[in-house]
Coordinates of C-alpha atoms in Angstrom, one line a residue:
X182 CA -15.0 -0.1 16.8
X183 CA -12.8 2.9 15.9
X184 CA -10.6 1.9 12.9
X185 CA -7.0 3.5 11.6
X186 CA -5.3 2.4 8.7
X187 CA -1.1 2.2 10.1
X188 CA 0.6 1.9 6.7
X189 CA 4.5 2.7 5.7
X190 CA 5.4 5.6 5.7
X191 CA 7.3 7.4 3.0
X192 CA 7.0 4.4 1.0
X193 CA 5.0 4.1 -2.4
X194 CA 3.8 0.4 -1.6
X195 CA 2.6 1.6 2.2
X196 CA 0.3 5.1 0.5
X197 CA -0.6 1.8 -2.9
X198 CA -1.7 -0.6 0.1
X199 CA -4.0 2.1 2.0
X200 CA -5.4 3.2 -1.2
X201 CA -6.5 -0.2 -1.9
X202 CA -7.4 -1.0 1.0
X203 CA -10.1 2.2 1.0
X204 CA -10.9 1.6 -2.3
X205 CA -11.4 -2.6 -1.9
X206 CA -12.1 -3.4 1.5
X207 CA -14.2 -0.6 2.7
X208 CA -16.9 -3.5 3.4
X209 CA -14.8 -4.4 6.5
X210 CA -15.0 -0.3 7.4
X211 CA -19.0 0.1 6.8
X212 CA -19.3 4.4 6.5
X213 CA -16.4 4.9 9.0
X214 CA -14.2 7.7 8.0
X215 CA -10.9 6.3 8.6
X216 CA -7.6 7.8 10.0
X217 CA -3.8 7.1 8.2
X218 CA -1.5 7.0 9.9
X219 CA 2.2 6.3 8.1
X220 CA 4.3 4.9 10.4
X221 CA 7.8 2.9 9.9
X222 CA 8.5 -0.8 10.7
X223 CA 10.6 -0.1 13.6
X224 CA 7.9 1.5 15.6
X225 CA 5.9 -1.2 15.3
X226 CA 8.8 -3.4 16.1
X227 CA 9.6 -1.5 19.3
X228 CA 6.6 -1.0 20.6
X229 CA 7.1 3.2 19.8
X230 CA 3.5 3.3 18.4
X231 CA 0.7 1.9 20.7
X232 CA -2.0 0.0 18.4
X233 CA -5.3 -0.1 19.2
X234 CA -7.3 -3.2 18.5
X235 CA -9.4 -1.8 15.5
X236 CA -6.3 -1.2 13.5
X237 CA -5.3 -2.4 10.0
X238 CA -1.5 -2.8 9.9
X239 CA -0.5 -2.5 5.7
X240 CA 2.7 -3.4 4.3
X241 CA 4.5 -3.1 8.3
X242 CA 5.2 -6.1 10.3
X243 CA 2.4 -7.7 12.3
X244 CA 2.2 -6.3 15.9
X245 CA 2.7 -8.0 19.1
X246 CA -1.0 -6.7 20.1
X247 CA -4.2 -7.7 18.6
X248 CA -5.2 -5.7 15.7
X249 CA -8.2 -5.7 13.4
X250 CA -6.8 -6.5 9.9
X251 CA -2.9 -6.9 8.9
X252 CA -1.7 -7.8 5.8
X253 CA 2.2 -7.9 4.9
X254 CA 4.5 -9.1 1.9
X255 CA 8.0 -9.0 3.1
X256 CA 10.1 -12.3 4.2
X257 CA 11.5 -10.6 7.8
X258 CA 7.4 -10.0 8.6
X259 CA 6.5 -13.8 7.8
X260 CA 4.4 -15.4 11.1
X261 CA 5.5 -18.0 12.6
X262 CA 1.9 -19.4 14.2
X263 CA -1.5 -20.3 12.3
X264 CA -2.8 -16.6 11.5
X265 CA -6.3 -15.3 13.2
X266 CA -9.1 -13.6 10.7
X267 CA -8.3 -11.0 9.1
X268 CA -4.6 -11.5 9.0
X269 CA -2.8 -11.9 5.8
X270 CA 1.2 -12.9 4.8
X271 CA 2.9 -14.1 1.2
X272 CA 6.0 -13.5 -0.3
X273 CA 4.8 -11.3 -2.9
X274 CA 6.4 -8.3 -5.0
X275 CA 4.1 -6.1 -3.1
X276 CA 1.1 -5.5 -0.8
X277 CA -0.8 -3.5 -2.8
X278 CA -0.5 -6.4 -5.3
X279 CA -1.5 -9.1 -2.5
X280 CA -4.3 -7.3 -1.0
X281 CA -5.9 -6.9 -4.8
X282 CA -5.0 -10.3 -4.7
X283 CA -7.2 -10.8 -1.8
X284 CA -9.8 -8.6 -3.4
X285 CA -10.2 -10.6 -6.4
X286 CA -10.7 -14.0 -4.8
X287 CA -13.7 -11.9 -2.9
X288 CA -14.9 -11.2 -6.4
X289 CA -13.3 -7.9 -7.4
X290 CA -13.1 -7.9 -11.0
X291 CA -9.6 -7.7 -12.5
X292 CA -10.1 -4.6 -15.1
X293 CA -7.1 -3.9 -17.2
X294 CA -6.8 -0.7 -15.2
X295 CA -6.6 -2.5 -11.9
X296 CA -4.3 -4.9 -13.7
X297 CA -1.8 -1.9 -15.0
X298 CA -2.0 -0.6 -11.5
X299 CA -0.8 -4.4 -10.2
X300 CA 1.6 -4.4 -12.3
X301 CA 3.1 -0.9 -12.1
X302 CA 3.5 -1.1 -7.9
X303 CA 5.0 -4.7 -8.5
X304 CA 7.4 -3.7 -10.5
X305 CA 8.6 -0.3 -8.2
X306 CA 8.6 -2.2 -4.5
X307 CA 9.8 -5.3 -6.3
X308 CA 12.8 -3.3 -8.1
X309 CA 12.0 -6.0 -11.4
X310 CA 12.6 -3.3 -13.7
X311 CA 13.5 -4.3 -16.9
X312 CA 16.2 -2.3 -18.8
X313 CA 13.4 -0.6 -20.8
X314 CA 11.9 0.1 -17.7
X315 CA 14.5 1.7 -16.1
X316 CA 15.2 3.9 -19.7
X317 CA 11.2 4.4 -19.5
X318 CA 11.2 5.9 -16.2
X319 CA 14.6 7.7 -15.3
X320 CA 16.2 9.2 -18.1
X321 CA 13.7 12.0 -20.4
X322 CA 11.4 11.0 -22.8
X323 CA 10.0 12.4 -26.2
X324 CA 6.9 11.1 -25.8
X325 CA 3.2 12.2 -24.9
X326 CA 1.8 9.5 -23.6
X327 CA 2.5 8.7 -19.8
X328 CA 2.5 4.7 -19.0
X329 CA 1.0 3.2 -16.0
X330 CA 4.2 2.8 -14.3
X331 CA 5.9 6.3 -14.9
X332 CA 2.2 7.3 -13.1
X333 CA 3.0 5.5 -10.3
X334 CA 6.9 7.5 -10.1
X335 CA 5.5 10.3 -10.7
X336 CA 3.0 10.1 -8.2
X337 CA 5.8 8.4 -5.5
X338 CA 7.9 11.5 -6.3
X339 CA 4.5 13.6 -4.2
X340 CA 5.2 11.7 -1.0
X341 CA 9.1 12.6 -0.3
X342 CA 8.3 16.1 0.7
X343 CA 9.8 17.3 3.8
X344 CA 6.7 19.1 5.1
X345 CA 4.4 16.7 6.4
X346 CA 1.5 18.2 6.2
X347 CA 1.7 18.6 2.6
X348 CA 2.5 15.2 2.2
X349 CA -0.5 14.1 4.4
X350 CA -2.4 16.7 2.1
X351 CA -1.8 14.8 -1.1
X352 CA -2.3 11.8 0.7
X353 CA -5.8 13.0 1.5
X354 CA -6.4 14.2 -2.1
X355 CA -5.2 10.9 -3.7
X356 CA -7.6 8.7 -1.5
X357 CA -10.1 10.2 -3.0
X358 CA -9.9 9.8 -6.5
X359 CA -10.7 7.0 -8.4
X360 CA -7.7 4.3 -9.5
X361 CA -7.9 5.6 -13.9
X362 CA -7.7 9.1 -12.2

């Protein structure tokens, strides 16, 4: 079965919930090399994208078609029937956060990197920043040292090019780095 990760498009939690997914799940994928796609909610919605049943559907609501794997954290995509295998919902501050979630009752170990990572994507597709936060990420800094969180901005800030390509470029580049990197 041909697989394609459908994620959000031009949306920090979408590129998080791929990565993890890659990074966490691959088990599901075996040596596949797998194809992103970034795709907004209405297109699934309206039908404007055709899915194919070996998809996995990240952080976009669940399609009308059977799909492989889809996993989703927002209120408006909550099922209304008992969900098949491989299908995933919760109200959650994000889906990258959900599907490590997922990950760590199949026995991931919860490192203080992955933890930091958790926290960081929370916090942006949650909006829970904390006044600190806010100071910490948008106005200049003094310091050196860069914290998880101001990472994860800086590396949003990469995927609101204009040029697609480039932005599938870094996409590319940051799938295939390791979470510390």
């Amino acid at each position: 079965m041909k697989h394609r990760i459908l994620t959000h498009g031009g949306c920090t939690d979408g590129f998080c919930s791929a990565f993890v997914f890659k990074k966490y799940f691959s088990n599901l994928l075996g040596d596949a090399d797998v194809e992103i796609i970034q795709l907004q909610p209405k297109e699934i919605q309206l039908g404007e994208f055709v899915v194919q049943p070996g998809d996995i559907v990240l952080d976009l609501p669940q399609p009308k078609e059977k799909v492989f794997f889809w996993c989703d954290h927002h209120l408006s995509a909550k099922p209304k029937l008992p969900l098949p295998a491989h299908h995933y919902w919760k109200l959650a501050p994000s889906c990258s956060g959900y599907l490590l979630e997922l990950a760590f009752a199949q026995g991931l170990i919860p490192t203080p990197k992955i933890m930091e990572f958790k926290e960081a994507i929370d916090i942006i597709d949650d909006a829970q920043y904390t006044p600190e936060k806010i100071q910490e990420c948008f106005y200049p800094q003094q310091e050196t040292s860069v914290s998880p969180l101001l990472k994860m901005h800086m590396i949003a800030a990469m995927f609101h090019a204009k040029d697609m390509n480039l932005n599938e470029e870094v996409f590319r580049t940051l799938l295939s780095l390791e979470l510390a990197e």
